[in-house]
Coordinates of C-alpha atoms and ligand atoms in Angstrom, one line a residue:
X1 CA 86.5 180.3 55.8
X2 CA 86.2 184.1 55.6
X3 CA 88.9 186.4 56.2
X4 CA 87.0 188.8 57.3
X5 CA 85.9 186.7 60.7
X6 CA 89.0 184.8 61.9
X7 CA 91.8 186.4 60.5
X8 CA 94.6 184.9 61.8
X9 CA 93.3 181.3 61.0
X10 CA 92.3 182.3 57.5
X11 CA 95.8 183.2 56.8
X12 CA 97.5 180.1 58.5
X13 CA 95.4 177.9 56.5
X14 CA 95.7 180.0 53.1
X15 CA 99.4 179.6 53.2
X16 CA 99.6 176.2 54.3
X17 CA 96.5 175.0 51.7
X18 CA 98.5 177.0 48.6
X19 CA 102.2 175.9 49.5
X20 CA 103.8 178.4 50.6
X21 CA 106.0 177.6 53.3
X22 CA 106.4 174.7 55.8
X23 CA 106.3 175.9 59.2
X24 CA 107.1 172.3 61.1
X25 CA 110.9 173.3 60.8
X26 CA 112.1 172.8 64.0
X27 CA 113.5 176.7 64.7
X28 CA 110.6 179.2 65.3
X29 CA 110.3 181.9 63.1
X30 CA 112.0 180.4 60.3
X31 CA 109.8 178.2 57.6
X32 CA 111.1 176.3 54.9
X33 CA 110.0 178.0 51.3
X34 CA 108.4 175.5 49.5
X35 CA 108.6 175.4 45.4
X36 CA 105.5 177.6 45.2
X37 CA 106.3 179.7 47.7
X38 CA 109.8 180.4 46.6
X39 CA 108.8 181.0 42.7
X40 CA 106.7 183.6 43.8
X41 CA 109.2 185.3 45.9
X42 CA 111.8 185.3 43.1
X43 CA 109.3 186.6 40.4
X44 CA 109.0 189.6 43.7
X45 CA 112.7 189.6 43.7
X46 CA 112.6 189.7 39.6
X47 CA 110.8 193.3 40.3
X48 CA 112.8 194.5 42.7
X49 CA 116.1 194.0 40.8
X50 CA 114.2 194.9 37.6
X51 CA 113.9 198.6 39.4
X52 CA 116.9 199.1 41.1
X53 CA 118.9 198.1 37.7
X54 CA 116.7 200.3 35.4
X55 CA 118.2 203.2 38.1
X56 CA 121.8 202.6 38.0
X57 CA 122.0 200.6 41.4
X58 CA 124.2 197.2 41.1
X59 CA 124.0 194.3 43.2
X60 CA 126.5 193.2 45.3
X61 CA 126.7 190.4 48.6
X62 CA 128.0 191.1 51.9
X63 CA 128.9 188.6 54.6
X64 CA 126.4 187.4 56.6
X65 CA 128.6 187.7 60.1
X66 CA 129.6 190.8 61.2
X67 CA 132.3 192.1 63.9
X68 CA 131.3 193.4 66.6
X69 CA 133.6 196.2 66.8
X70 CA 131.7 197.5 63.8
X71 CA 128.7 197.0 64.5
X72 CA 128.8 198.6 67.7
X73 CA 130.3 201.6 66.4
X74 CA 127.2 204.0 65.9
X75 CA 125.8 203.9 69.0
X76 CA 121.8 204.7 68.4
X77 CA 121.8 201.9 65.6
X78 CA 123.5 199.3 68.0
X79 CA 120.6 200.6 70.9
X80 CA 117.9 199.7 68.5
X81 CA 119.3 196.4 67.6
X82 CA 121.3 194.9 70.4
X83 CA 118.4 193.1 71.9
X84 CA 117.2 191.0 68.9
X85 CA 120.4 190.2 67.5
X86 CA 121.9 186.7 66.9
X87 CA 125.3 186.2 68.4
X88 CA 128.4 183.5 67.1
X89 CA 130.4 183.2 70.2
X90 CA 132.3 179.8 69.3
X91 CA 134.5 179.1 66.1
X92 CA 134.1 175.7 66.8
X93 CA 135.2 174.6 70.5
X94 CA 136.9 177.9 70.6
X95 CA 135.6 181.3 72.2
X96 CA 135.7 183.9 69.5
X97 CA 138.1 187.0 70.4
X98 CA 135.6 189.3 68.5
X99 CA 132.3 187.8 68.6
X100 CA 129.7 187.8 65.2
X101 CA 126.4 189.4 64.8
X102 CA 124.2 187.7 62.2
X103 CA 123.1 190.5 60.3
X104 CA 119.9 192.3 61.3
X105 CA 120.5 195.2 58.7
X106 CA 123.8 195.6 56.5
X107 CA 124.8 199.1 57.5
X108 CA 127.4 198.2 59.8
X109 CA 128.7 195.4 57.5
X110 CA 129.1 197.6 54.0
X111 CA 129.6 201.3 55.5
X112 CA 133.2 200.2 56.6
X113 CA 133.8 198.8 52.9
X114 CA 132.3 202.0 51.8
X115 CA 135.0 203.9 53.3
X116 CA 137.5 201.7 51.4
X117 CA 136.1 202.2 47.9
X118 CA 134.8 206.1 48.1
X119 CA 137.8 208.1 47.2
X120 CA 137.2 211.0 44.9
X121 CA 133.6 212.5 43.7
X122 CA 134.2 210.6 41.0
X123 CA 132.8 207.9 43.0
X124 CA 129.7 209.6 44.0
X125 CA 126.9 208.8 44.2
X126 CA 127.5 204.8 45.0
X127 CA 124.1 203.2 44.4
X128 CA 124.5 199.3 45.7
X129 CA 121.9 196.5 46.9
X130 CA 121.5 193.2 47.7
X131 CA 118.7 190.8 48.6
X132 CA 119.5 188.2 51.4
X133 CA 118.5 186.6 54.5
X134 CA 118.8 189.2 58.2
X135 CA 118.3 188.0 61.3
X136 CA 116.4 189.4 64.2
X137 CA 115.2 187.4 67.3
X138 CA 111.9 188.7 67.3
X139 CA 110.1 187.7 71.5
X140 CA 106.9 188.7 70.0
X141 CA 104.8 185.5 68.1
X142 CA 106.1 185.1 64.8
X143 CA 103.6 184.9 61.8
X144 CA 104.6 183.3 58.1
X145 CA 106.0 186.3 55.9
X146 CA 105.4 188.9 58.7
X147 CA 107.0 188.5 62.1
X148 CA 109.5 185.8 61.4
X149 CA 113.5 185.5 62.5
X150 CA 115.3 185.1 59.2
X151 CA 114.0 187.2 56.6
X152 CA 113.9 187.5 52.8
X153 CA 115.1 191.1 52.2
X154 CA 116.3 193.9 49.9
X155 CA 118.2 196.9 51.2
X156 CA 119.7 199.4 49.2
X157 CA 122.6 201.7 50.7
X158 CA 123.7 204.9 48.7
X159 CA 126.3 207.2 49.1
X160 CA 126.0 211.1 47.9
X161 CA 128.1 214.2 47.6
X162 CA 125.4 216.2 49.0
X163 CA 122.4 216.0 51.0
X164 CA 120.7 217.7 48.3
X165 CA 122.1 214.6 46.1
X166 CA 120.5 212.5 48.9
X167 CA 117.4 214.0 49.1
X168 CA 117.1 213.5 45.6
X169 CA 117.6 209.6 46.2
X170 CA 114.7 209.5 48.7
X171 CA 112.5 210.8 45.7
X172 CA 113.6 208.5 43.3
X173 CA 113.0 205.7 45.9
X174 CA 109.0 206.8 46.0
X175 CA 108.9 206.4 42.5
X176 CA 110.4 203.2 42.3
X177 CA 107.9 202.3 45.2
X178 CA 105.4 204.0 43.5
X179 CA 106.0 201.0 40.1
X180 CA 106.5 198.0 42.6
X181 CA 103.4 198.8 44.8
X182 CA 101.1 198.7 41.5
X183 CA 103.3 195.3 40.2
X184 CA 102.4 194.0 43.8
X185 CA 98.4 195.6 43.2
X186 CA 99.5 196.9 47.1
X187 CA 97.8 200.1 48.3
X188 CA 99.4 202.3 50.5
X189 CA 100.1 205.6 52.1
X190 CA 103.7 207.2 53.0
X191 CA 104.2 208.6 56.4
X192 CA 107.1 210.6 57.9
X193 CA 107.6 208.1 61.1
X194 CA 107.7 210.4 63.8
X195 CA 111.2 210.9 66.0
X196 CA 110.6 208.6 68.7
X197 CA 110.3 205.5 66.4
X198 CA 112.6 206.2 63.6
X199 CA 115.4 204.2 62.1
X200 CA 118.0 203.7 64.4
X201 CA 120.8 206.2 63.1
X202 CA 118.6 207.6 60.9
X203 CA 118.0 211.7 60.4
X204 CA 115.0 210.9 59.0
X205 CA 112.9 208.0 58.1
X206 CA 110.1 206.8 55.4
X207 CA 107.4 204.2 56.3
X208 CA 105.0 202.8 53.1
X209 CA 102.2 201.3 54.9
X210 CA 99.4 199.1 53.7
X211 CA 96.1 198.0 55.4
X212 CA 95.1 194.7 56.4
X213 CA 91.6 193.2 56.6
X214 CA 92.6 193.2 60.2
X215 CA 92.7 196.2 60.4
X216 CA 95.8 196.1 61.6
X217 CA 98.6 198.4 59.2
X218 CA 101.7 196.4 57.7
X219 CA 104.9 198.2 56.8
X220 CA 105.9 197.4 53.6
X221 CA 109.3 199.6 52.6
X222 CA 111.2 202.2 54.4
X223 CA 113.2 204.9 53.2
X224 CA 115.8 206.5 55.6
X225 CA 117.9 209.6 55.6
X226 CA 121.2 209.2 57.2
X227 CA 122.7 212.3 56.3
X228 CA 126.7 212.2 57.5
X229 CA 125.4 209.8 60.6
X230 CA 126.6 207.2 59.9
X231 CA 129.4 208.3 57.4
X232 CA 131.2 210.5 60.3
X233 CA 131.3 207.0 62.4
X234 CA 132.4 204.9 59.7
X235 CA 134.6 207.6 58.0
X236 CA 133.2 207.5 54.6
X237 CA 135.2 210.4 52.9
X238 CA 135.8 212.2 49.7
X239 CA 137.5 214.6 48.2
X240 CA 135.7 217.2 46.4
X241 CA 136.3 219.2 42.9
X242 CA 137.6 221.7 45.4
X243 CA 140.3 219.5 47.3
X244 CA 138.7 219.4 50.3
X245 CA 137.8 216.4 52.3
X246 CA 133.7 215.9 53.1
X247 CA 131.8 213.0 54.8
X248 CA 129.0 211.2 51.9
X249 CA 125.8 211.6 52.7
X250 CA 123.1 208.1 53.0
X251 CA 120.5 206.9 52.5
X252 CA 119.1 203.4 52.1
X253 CA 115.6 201.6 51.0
X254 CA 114.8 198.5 53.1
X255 CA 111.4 195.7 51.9
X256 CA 110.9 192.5 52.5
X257 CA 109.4 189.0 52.7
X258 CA 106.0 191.2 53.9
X259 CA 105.2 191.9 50.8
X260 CA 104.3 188.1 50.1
X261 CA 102.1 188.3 53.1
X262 CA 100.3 191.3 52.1
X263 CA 99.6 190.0 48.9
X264 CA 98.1 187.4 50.5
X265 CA 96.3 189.5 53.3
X266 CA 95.4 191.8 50.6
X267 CA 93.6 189.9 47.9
X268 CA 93.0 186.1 49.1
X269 CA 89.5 185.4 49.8
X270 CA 87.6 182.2 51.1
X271 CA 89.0 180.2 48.7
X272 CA 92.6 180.7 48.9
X273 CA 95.2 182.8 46.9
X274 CA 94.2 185.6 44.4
X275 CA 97.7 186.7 42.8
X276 CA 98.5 189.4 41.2
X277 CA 99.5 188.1 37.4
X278 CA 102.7 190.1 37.9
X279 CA 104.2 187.8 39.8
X280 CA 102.0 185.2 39.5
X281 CA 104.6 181.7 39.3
X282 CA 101.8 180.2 37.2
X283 CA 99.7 182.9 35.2
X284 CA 97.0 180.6 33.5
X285 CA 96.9 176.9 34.1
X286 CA 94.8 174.5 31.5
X287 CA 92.6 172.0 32.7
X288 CA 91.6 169.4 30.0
X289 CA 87.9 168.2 30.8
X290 CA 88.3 164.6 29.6
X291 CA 85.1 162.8 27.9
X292 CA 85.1 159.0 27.6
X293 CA 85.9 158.2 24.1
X294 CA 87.9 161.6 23.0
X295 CA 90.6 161.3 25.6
X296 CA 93.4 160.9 23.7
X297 CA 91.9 163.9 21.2
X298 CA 91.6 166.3 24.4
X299 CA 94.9 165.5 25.3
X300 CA 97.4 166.2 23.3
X301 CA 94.4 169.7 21.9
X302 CA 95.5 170.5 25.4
X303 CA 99.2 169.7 25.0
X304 CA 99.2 172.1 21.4
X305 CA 97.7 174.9 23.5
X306 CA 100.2 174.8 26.5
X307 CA 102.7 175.0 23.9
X308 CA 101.1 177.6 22.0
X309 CA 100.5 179.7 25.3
X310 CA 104.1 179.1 26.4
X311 CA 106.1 182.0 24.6
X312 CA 103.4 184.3 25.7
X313 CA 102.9 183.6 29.6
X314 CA 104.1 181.1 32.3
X315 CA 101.4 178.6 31.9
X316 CA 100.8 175.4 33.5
X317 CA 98.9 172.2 31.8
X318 CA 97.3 170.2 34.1
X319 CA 97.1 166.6 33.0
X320 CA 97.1 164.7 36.3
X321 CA 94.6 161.8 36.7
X322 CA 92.4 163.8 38.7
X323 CA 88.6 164.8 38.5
X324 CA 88.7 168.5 37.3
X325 CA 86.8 170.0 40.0
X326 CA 89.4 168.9 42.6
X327 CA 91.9 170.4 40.2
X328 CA 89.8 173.8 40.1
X329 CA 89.9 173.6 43.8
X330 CA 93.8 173.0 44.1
X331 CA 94.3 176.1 41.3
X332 CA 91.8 178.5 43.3
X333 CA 93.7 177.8 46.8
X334 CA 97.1 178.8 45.1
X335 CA 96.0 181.7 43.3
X336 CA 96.3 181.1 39.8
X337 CA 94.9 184.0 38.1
X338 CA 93.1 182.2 34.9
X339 CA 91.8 179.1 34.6
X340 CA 91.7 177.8 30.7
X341 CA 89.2 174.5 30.2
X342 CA 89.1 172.6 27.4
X343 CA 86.5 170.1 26.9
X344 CA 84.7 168.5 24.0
X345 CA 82.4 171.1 23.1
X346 CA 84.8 173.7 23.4
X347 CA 87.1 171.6 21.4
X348 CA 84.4 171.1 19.0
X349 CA 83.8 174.7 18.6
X350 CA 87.2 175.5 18.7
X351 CA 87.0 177.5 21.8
X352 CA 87.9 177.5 25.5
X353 CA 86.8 178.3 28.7
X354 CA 88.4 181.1 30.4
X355 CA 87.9 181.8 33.8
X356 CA 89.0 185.1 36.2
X357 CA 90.0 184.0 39.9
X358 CA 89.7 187.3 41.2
X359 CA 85.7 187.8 40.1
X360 CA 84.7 184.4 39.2
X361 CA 83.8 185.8 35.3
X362 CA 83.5 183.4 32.8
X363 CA 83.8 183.6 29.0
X364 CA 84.6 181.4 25.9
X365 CA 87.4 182.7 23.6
X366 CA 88.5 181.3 20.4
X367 CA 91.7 179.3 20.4
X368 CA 93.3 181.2 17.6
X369 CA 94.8 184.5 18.9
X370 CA 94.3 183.3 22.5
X371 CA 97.8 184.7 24.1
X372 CA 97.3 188.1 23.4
X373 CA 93.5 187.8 24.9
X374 CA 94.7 186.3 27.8
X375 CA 97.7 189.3 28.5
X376 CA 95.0 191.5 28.3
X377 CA 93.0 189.8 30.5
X378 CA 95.9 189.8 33.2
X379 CA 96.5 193.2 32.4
X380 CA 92.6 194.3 33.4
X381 CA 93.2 191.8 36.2
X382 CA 96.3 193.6 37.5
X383 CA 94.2 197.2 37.2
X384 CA 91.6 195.8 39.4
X385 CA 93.2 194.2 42.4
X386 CA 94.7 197.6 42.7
X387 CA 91.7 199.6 42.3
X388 CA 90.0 197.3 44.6
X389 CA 92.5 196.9 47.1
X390 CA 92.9 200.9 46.9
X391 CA 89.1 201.8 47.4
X392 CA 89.0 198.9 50.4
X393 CA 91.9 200.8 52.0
X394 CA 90.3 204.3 51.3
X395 CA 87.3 203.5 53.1
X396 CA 89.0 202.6 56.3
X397 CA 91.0 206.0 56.9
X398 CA 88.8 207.4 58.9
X399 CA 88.9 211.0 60.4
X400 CA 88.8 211.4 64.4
X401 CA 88.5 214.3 66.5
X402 CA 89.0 212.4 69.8
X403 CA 91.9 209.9 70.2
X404 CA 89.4 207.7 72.2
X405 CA 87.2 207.6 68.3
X406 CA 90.4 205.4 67.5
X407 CA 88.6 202.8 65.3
X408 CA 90.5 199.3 63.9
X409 CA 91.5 201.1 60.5
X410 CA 93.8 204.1 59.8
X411 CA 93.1 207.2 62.1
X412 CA 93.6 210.7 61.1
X413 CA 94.1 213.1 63.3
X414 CA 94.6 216.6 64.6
X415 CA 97.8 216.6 66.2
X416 CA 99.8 219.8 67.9
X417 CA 103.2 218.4 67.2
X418 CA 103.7 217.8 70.7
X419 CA 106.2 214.4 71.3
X420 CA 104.0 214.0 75.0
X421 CA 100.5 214.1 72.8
X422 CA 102.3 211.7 70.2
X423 CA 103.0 209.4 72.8
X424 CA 99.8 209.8 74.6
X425 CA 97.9 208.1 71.4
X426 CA 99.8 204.9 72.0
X427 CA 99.5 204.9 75.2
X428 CA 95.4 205.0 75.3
X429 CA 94.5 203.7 72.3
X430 CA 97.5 200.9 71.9
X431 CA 98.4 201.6 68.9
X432 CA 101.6 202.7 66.4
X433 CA 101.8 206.1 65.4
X434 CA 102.8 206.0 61.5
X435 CA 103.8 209.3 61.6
X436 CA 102.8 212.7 59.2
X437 CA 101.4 212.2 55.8
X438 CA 104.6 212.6 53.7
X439 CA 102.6 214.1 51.0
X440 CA 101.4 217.3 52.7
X441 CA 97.5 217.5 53.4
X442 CA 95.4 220.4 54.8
X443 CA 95.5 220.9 58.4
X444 CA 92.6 221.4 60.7
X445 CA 91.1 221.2 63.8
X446 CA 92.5 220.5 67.2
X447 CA 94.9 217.6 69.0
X448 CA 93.2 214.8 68.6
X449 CA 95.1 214.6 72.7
X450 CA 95.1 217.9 74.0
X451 CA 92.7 220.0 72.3
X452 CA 94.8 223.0 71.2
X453 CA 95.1 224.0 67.8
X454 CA 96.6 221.2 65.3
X455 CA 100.1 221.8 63.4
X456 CA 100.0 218.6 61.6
X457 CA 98.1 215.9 60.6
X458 CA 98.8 212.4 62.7
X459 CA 98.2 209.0 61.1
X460 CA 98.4 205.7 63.8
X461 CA 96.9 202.2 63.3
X462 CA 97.4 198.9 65.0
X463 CA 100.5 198.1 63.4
X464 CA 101.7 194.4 62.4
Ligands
ZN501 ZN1 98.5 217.9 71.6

């Protein structure tokens, strides 16, 4: 099946023929991760702590359940998220006095610890995150990895003396962004989201969005500015150098279980998977092609090399009782990204057969020396899924003078700045406005809306 044609089923299908996730759980929106599935979300989660730890955040865990008299204390945030909240009303057969929110973000659940531990400068800046399950009861139809109601995620919530100091976290956030996308061979372009859709208690907010073969745009991070919003509600003070008693200043950086699905989206093809050999669970996977007579020689050739490759790669040996074209097949659909045969000829020759799943390329390399030819073959591999992803996504931003031009892709526009004309592109065209290109581009022409002279440049899609 081609992804280009029926979307939607392709990607059903992909998940469910690589094994993924389980979807015949009984609660909608929530699959089961399934071995597979799970390893490649931790080697995702590898990345992310990777990042965060290399720039002096720590890790911490929150409580799931939060009070409702905290969470409803900022009262834009509890507007945005009030209606796809999960309630606890009962402690058993009892009514709760307070009553629990499952988390749908941890702002409202840290930023009154926050307040406990800041204390002096000396605590500033406070760079913490965690990665766990939030909750949102999503109305819309739920899709694996990308609309679902308990989701994989990573926030990060900072605290700063200044908003300079905060501004400065934003920045670092792009570059760490910047090092994940290419891990996750994920194009993408940053936007400034515009005021009507940003975070809820936020001065500011970031949107990293990638495009689909849909068509359709999927948000990938967000970075958001809090300045003292939500410290002045929560009372997060300190007291500075000088004595005197400021509110921190915030920010945080939100991704989630969406990256899975755009790596899917992104780089599967007809036959399944194509994984980035980043996070890749299985890197290379040998296939022994067994000839009558030389069996047990094959074998345990096969069983040296897996051991051989180990140190260097996570590689898989194959040895099931299985024709090897079914096992090609069952490698292909789960995105392995080299295939390593060994069969008597090769064996003979003391060779293999190496094989890209990305492009199909073939070649026979000697077994002696083969980990470090493989590495760099998953290192060119990595290179080109971005490239290839990037030049597919460059091609669909397309330039329109006339919001009714609106094609399925990214639209760039002439826009006057004006919140009615912002507006006005959803309205006729039905679809999100990402915002302003965060990394400034010339301006020209007129609103794409009204006609009069453009301030800024407008990106919008149809948004996942
Ligand atoms: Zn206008």
């Amino acid at each position: 099946m081609k992804k280009e044609e029926d979307f939607s089923e392709w990607y059903g299908a992909a998940i469910e023929k690589a094994e993924l996730r389980d979807k015949r759980y009984p609660v909608k929106g929530m699959d089961v991760w399934m071995p597979y599935g799970w390893a490649l979300m931790k080697l995702i989660d590898h990345a992310w702590r990777e990042e965060f730890d290399a720039t002096h955040h720590s890790e911490v865990n929150f409580p799931l359940l939060i009070p409702e008299s905290e969470f409803k204390k900022e009262s834009e945030h509890v507007k945005g998220f009030e209606s796809d909240v999960y309630w606890v009303t009962h402690g058993g057969l009892n009514l709760l006095d307070i009553r629990l929110v499952l988390r749908p973000t941890s702002e409202t659940a840290m930023y009154p610890m926050y307040a406990l531990w800041i204390r002096s400068h000396a605590d500033l800046p406070l760079k913490l995150y965690q990665i766990v399950s939030t909750f949102r009861y999503e109305t819309k139809m739920t899709r694996t990895f990308l609309r679902v109601r308990e989701i994989h995620f990573f926030e990060s919530h900072t605290a700063h003396a200044t908003f300079e100091d905060a501004e400065q976290q934003i920045q670092e956030d792009l570059q760490i962004n910047e090092r994940l996308m290419r891990r996750f061979c994920l194009p993408y372009i940053v936007s400034r989201r515009p005021e009507w859709d940003k975070f809820p208690g936020a001065d500011y907010s970031l949107g990293v969005d990638t495009l689909l073969p849909s068509g359709r745009t999927l948000q990938l991070a967000t970075f958001h500015e809090y300045r003292e919003n939500f410290s002045k509600v929560f009372g997060i003070t300190f007291e500075d150098a000088d004595g005197s008693r400021k509110f921190v200043h915030q920010t945080t950086d939100g991704m989630s279980e969406r990256i899975v699905g755009a790596i899917i989206a992104v780089h599967g093809d007809e036959k399944g998977l194509v994984l980035p050999p980043e996070v890749a669970p299985i890197q290379a996977v040998i296939v022994p092609i067994l000839e009558k007579g030389r069996q047990d020689e094959i074998t345990s050739a096969a069983r040296e090399l897996h051991q051989a490759l180990q140190p260097a790669l996570r590689v898989h040996l194959d040895d099931r009782d299985l024709r090897p074209g079914e096992k090609f097949y069952h490698w292909e659909a789960k995105g392995v990204p080299l295939r390593v045969e060994l069969g008597p000829r090769d064996l003979d020759k003391k060779e293999v057969v190496v094989v890209r799943r990305d492009n199909g390329h073939k070649q026979s390399l000697a077994t002696l020396g083969l980990a470090n030819r493989l590495k760099s073959i998953l290192e060119f591999m990595q290179v080109d899924l971005f490239a290839r992803a990037e030049q597919a996504m460059k091609e669909n931003i397309t330039a329109i003078a006339s919001v009714d031009d609106a094609r399925d892709a990214i639209n760039r526009m002439g826009w006057c700045g004006r919140q009615e004309c912002g507006l006005a592109v959803t309205e006729r065209t039905g679809m999100s406005v990402l915002g302003t290109p965060y990394y400034k581009e010339p301006v020209s022409g007129m609103c794409a809306v009204c006609k009069e002279p453009a301030k800024e440049m407008l990106y919008a899609a149809k948004a996942y």
